[in-house]
XYZ file of C-alpha atoms in Angstrom:
433
model
C 97.075 94.786 229.370
C 96.310 91.039 229.320
C 98.122 88.840 226.849
C 97.659 85.397 225.422
C 99.399 82.507 227.140
C 100.799 80.048 224.621
C 100.758 76.352 225.584
C 99.441 76.650 229.174
C 100.691 74.131 231.743
C 97.777 74.468 234.160
C 94.021 74.964 234.239
C 91.821 77.449 236.063
C 91.075 77.087 239.771
C 87.809 75.221 239.227
C 89.835 72.319 237.836
C 90.217 71.529 241.531
C 87.240 69.314 240.758
C 89.977 66.750 240.043
C 91.211 67.106 243.620
C 87.697 66.269 244.801
C 87.444 63.341 242.376
C 90.697 61.904 243.736
C 88.955 61.432 247.097
C 86.938 58.227 246.837
C 83.189 58.918 247.099
C 83.657 62.692 247.197
C 81.480 64.436 244.616
C 82.149 67.824 243.014
C 79.087 69.988 242.353
C 79.889 72.750 239.897
C 78.094 76.081 240.059
C 78.985 77.056 236.513
C 77.992 77.004 232.896
C 78.213 73.658 231.069
C 81.223 74.748 229.007
C 83.475 75.125 232.058
C 82.921 71.570 233.186
C 83.467 70.095 229.750
C 86.735 71.949 229.172
C 88.192 71.217 232.602
C 87.441 67.494 232.630
C 88.974 64.895 230.359
C 92.422 63.532 229.604
C 93.935 60.124 230.229
C 94.501 60.656 233.957
C 91.906 58.344 235.481
C 88.906 59.183 237.625
C 87.924 58.753 241.243
C 87.479 55.005 241.081
C 83.866 55.372 242.245
C 82.103 58.010 240.141
C 82.668 58.273 236.405
C 85.021 61.230 235.832
C 82.647 62.937 233.394
C 79.478 62.475 235.450
C 78.889 65.078 238.162
C 76.171 67.605 239.065
C 76.391 71.053 237.475
C 74.000 73.993 237.694
C 74.465 74.698 233.954
C 74.059 78.442 234.388
C 72.399 80.215 231.458
C 71.695 83.820 230.465
C 68.622 84.045 232.707
C 70.634 82.919 235.744
C 73.314 85.485 235.016
C 70.683 88.239 234.996
C 68.505 87.115 237.929
C 70.973 85.028 239.942
C 71.593 81.299 240.209
C 71.283 80.649 243.955
C 68.003 78.765 243.697
C 69.344 76.672 240.832
C 72.311 75.759 243.040
C 70.056 74.860 245.960
C 67.969 72.625 243.716
C 71.069 70.948 242.262
C 72.452 70.143 245.720
C 69.069 68.803 246.919
C 68.827 66.483 243.924
C 72.447 65.347 244.286
C 71.793 64.389 247.904
C 68.766 62.370 246.803
C 70.225 60.443 243.871
C 74.029 60.309 244.325
C 75.471 58.169 247.110
C 78.545 60.177 248.031
C 80.386 60.577 251.339
C 81.099 64.266 250.793
C 79.630 66.880 248.444
C 81.965 69.727 247.467
C 80.479 72.763 245.733
C 82.895 74.635 243.474
C 82.197 78.118 242.163
C 83.046 79.478 238.721
C 83.796 82.901 237.279
C 80.176 83.439 236.242
C 78.630 82.404 239.564
C 80.953 84.707 241.519
C 80.704 87.649 239.144
C 76.894 87.688 239.415
C 77.232 87.708 243.205
C 75.445 84.510 244.229
C 75.655 84.022 248.013
C 76.926 80.470 247.748
C 77.950 80.242 251.404
C 74.398 81.064 252.508
C 73.075 78.268 250.282
C 75.617 75.816 251.730
C 74.700 76.744 255.317
C 71.133 75.613 254.648
C 72.474 72.044 254.266
C 74.461 71.964 257.525
C 72.069 69.471 259.143
C 72.222 66.945 256.314
C 73.466 63.436 257.083
C 76.348 63.850 254.608
C 78.644 66.917 254.649
C 78.166 69.635 252.038
C 81.058 72.114 251.832
C 82.075 74.946 249.519
C 85.332 76.094 247.925
C 85.598 79.377 246.053
C 87.372 78.382 242.831
C 86.586 81.108 240.305
C 89.085 80.931 237.473
C 89.970 84.599 237.692
C 91.307 84.021 241.229
C 94.053 81.598 240.230
C 94.985 78.273 238.665
C 94.265 74.688 239.713
C 97.356 74.521 241.957
C 95.746 77.195 244.120
C 92.323 75.623 243.590
C 93.693 72.394 245.069
C 94.761 74.272 248.188
C 91.349 75.920 248.458
C 89.550 72.563 248.393
C 91.772 71.238 251.199
C 91.217 74.499 253.083
C 87.451 74.032 252.766
C 87.696 70.510 254.196
C 89.791 71.776 257.116
C 87.609 74.768 257.946
C 84.129 73.400 257.229
C 84.345 69.687 258.011
C 87.181 68.625 260.320
C 86.674 68.505 264.081
C 89.346 68.333 266.811
C 90.452 64.802 267.672
C 89.945 63.330 271.133
C 93.569 62.190 271.086
C 96.695 62.070 268.948
C 97.651 58.695 267.478
C 101.324 57.948 268.030
C 103.257 57.540 264.803
C 100.408 58.716 262.564
C 101.611 61.050 259.805
C 99.466 62.919 257.263
C 101.232 63.032 253.889
C 100.589 65.824 251.400
C 102.317 65.857 248.026
C 101.471 67.302 244.630
C 98.142 67.896 242.909
C 96.198 64.661 242.277
C 95.260 63.879 238.670
C 97.041 66.980 237.357
C 100.237 65.139 238.286
C 100.160 61.964 236.134
C 102.173 60.060 238.776
C 100.152 61.171 241.805
C 98.834 57.760 242.819
C 102.121 55.907 242.558
C 104.031 58.719 244.243
C 101.704 58.737 247.256
C 101.958 54.975 247.642
C 105.768 55.119 247.550
C 105.854 57.941 250.094
C 103.628 55.811 252.305
C 106.043 52.893 251.881
C 109.023 55.039 252.885
C 107.177 56.258 255.969
C 106.247 52.673 256.872
C 109.913 51.630 256.701
C 110.562 54.148 259.477
C 107.912 52.454 261.630
C 105.398 55.263 261.141
C 101.798 55.045 259.901
C 100.937 57.119 256.839
C 97.564 58.780 256.380
C 96.631 60.079 252.921
C 93.199 61.084 251.675
C 93.614 60.539 247.929
C 93.527 57.306 245.957
C 92.529 53.713 246.515
C 90.646 52.877 249.721
C 91.256 56.284 251.307
C 88.451 58.847 251.313
C 86.321 60.073 254.212
C 87.660 57.647 256.815
C 91.177 58.990 256.254
C 89.944 62.587 256.199
C 88.416 61.991 259.634
C 91.841 60.940 260.951
C 93.678 64.101 259.867
C 93.401 65.849 263.284
C 94.693 62.693 265.043
C 98.115 62.819 263.360
C 101.290 63.565 265.291
C 102.486 65.724 262.428
C 101.864 66.690 258.821
C 104.479 65.909 256.182
C 104.421 68.204 253.154
C 106.557 67.015 250.238
C 106.228 69.895 247.789
C 108.075 73.114 246.952
C 105.039 75.278 247.733
C 101.645 73.701 246.979
C 99.976 72.772 250.262
C 102.073 74.994 252.517
C 99.097 77.170 253.452
C 97.131 73.997 254.284
C 99.642 72.521 256.736
C 100.002 75.924 258.385
C 96.217 76.055 258.781
C 96.197 72.560 260.303
C 98.848 73.668 262.777
C 96.807 76.751 263.678
C 93.503 74.879 264.034
C 94.583 71.577 265.604
C 98.070 72.299 266.943
C 99.590 69.744 264.577
C 103.240 70.520 263.738
C 104.443 70.080 260.174
C 107.625 69.113 258.375
C 108.072 70.803 255.002
C 110.407 69.011 252.577
C 110.478 70.926 249.279
C 112.030 68.153 247.182
C 110.125 65.101 246.006
C 112.699 62.350 246.724
C 113.866 60.661 243.512
C 116.855 58.320 243.594
C 119.376 57.544 246.284
C 120.677 60.948 247.360
C 117.354 62.689 248.010
C 115.572 59.581 249.325
C 118.250 58.980 251.951
C 118.070 62.665 252.846
C 114.268 62.337 253.079
C 114.464 59.341 255.439
C 116.946 61.121 257.711
C 114.837 64.285 257.849
C 111.563 62.481 258.604
C 113.233 60.099 261.043
C 114.823 62.971 262.934
C 111.552 64.955 263.067
C 109.619 61.896 264.286
C 112.249 60.884 266.826
C 113.062 57.553 265.162
C 116.244 55.868 266.416
C 119.128 57.191 264.274
C 120.848 53.815 264.069
C 117.671 52.235 262.733
C 117.403 54.974 260.105
C 121.022 54.535 259.000
C 120.658 50.756 258.769
C 117.543 51.228 256.648
C 119.351 53.656 254.348
C 122.377 51.386 254.021
C 120.247 48.432 252.935
C 118.254 50.492 250.441
C 121.375 52.063 248.968
C 123.048 48.661 248.588
C 120.130 47.463 246.481
C 119.990 50.711 244.509
C 123.671 50.753 243.578
C 123.633 47.046 242.799
C 121.345 47.826 239.870
C 123.239 50.992 238.944
C 126.519 49.049 238.783
C 124.989 46.355 236.579
C 124.101 48.948 233.945
C 126.944 51.408 234.521
C 128.380 50.658 231.089
C 125.097 51.752 229.487
C 125.139 55.075 231.355
C 128.830 55.708 230.726
C 129.179 54.490 227.148
C 125.949 55.805 225.671
C 127.547 58.836 224.094
C 124.591 59.888 221.961
C 123.296 62.053 224.825
C 125.098 65.206 225.898
C 125.663 65.910 229.567
C 123.227 68.824 229.520
C 119.524 68.675 230.278
C 116.477 70.933 230.585
C 113.381 70.337 232.712
C 110.209 72.241 231.803
C 107.619 71.494 234.468
C 105.907 72.607 237.645
C 108.117 73.394 240.622
C 107.721 69.889 242.054
C 109.204 68.002 239.113
C 111.591 70.718 237.937
C 113.304 70.677 241.327
C 113.134 66.936 241.988
C 114.363 65.829 238.564
C 117.122 68.445 238.458
C 118.477 67.232 241.786
C 118.288 63.612 240.678
C 120.008 64.141 237.328
C 122.812 66.167 238.924
C 123.313 64.342 242.217
C 122.713 60.742 241.120
C 123.400 60.687 237.373
C 126.110 63.334 237.027
C 124.461 65.399 234.301
C 124.756 69.185 234.094
C 121.727 71.501 234.142
C 121.103 74.108 231.519
C 118.436 76.679 232.368
C 115.448 75.070 234.104
C 111.871 76.274 233.615
C 109.114 76.295 236.262
C 105.703 76.587 234.642
C 103.103 76.467 237.441
C 102.880 80.236 237.961
C 104.501 79.903 241.378
C 103.380 82.748 243.682
C 106.045 85.430 244.120
C 106.474 84.800 247.846
C 107.818 81.279 247.209
C 110.106 81.916 244.255
C 113.269 83.014 246.067
C 113.317 79.977 248.360
C 112.812 77.672 245.379
C 115.701 79.386 243.558
C 117.900 78.626 246.577
C 117.007 74.931 246.335
C 118.426 74.847 242.802
C 121.741 76.014 244.244
C 121.950 73.139 246.733
C 123.339 70.594 244.273
C 126.333 68.300 244.575
C 129.787 69.205 243.276
C 129.091 72.938 243.792
C 126.807 72.987 240.740
C 124.027 75.566 240.574
C 121.086 75.648 238.152
C 119.653 78.810 236.661
C 115.862 78.928 237.019
C 113.181 80.820 235.123
C 109.572 81.070 236.310
C 107.804 81.105 232.944
C 104.406 79.813 231.862
C 104.467 80.849 228.207
C 105.513 77.967 225.977
C 106.456 80.299 223.136
C 109.059 82.083 225.261
C 110.351 78.873 226.831
C 110.843 77.072 223.548
C 112.530 80.024 221.877
C 115.070 80.092 224.704
C 115.649 76.331 224.437
C 116.171 76.595 220.667
C 118.808 79.285 221.236
C 120.709 77.233 223.834
C 123.998 75.557 222.885
C 123.994 72.027 224.320
C 127.129 70.455 222.774
C 125.353 67.421 221.354
C 121.927 65.871 221.743
C 120.384 67.289 224.939
C 117.803 65.728 227.227
C 114.507 67.621 227.513
C 112.073 66.503 230.207
C 108.723 68.259 230.281
C 105.222 67.883 228.890
C 103.746 67.081 225.502
C 104.241 70.745 224.599
C 108.022 70.128 224.477
C 107.808 67.457 221.794
C 108.213 69.891 218.890
C 111.128 71.813 220.370
C 112.803 68.468 221.138
C 112.502 67.548 217.467
C 113.932 70.895 216.378
C 116.920 70.593 218.724
C 117.369 66.836 218.079
C 116.938 66.274 221.789
C 116.037 63.152 223.692
C 112.596 63.853 225.080
C 110.460 62.482 227.924
C 107.038 63.794 229.010
C 106.403 63.604 232.754
C 104.080 66.511 233.580
C 100.727 67.848 232.388
C 99.792 67.664 229.607
C 101.036 64.140 228.857
C 99.265 62.905 225.731
C 101.481 60.133 224.396
C 101.856 57.838 227.402
C 99.537 56.197 229.905
C 100.475 56.358 233.589
C 98.425 54.073 235.817
C 100.298 53.668 239.105
C 103.937 54.259 238.139
C 106.099 56.402 240.395
C 109.406 58.249 240.315
C 109.589 58.483 244.106
C 112.200 56.705 246.176
C 115.108 54.446 245.296
C 112.997 52.394 242.907
C 111.536 55.568 241.435
C 115.007 56.756 240.510
C 115.659 53.481 238.684
C 112.305 53.834 236.912
C 113.204 57.328 235.717
C 116.560 56.055 234.440
C 114.748 53.268 232.574
C 112.430 55.783 230.938
C 115.223 58.190 229.979
C 117.599 55.599 228.550
C 114.807 53.751 226.778
C 114.438 56.986 224.801
C 118.186 57.462 224.400
C 118.774 53.945 223.093
C 116.290 54.449 220.277
C 118.563 57.076 218.703
C 120.430 54.577 216.519
C 118.602 51.345 217.272
């Protein structure tokens, strides 16, 4: 029997329209009713940088279309979009209604195969999954319906995949910082989302020497598909590197996989760590003497941030994890491996993990937890009330984030760790000031 989900932390699969919008000059075309589009769009997460985030073609299915089919309405919508919208790629996304009535969307898309600009299709009906899976399905559509084998591999070129653009408030800054880390190793990063990327970077995907996936599970099916179709090997690093410990580990892992000289990698790490700990030492008294925060913390977020922030707060800051909550409805086949990652912490510390999406259950457990003082709760805007009830220090980092604007900030890398410390202790220091 279905039940209500209180305080959801994700949207339906068709919200993958945001993945399309994160590719400059890629246009989503929704085969849905008008209500779907309106509910899935919005929020203070920015748009594509080319098309307005709330302006996109939609078939606006009505009762007549549901009875007699909406294929011709879709065909007409695509034809008009090609005439009046100057996009580099047109991505048709299906909805629950269009798939339930049985429209042959793939047949409609095939009729546009000879167009000057590519028209592709991703099946993103909401009943099939959430927008984390929808993101994967859009990338899968690009791989299967658009990409062609490269004439050659470009030495040192690395495709980077990390997180779900726009759903992750820090997606732009995180990608840029991952690119910077790769560049320090003498490699060339290729990403398809964000500023000045788009179709020209998509075209280079098959040229890469390898794919780098920085994510606990989202995107794993995509890099496996790229390996199968183009013979491109992949390196899967489940932890988004935040702070010194994980960033140094990241550089060693990528350097080793790419065959970068080990001495060069160690010299790079040494210099970065010297700078990092210089700043840590300057403010060590703040971290050590600020006794209004207990040593215990809770992260309520998707697998990416729950894992990355837990490792940072334990390994770099010396805090102790209470139960951690992963809210992205992680598929069952990935859960055990993610649990193991929460046991690979410094000092022999292990974190208990719950895969829960229901805010009511999560917050009841947090309220019943004994923290020995004022805890730290890192999550979304849904955690604000439970933070007030438990007198916790609170920071929103994952969707939905309603009370802060994130433009290009990042928590990735050595500097990202310092940024996260700034954000946490800026909250802590307001307790009595």
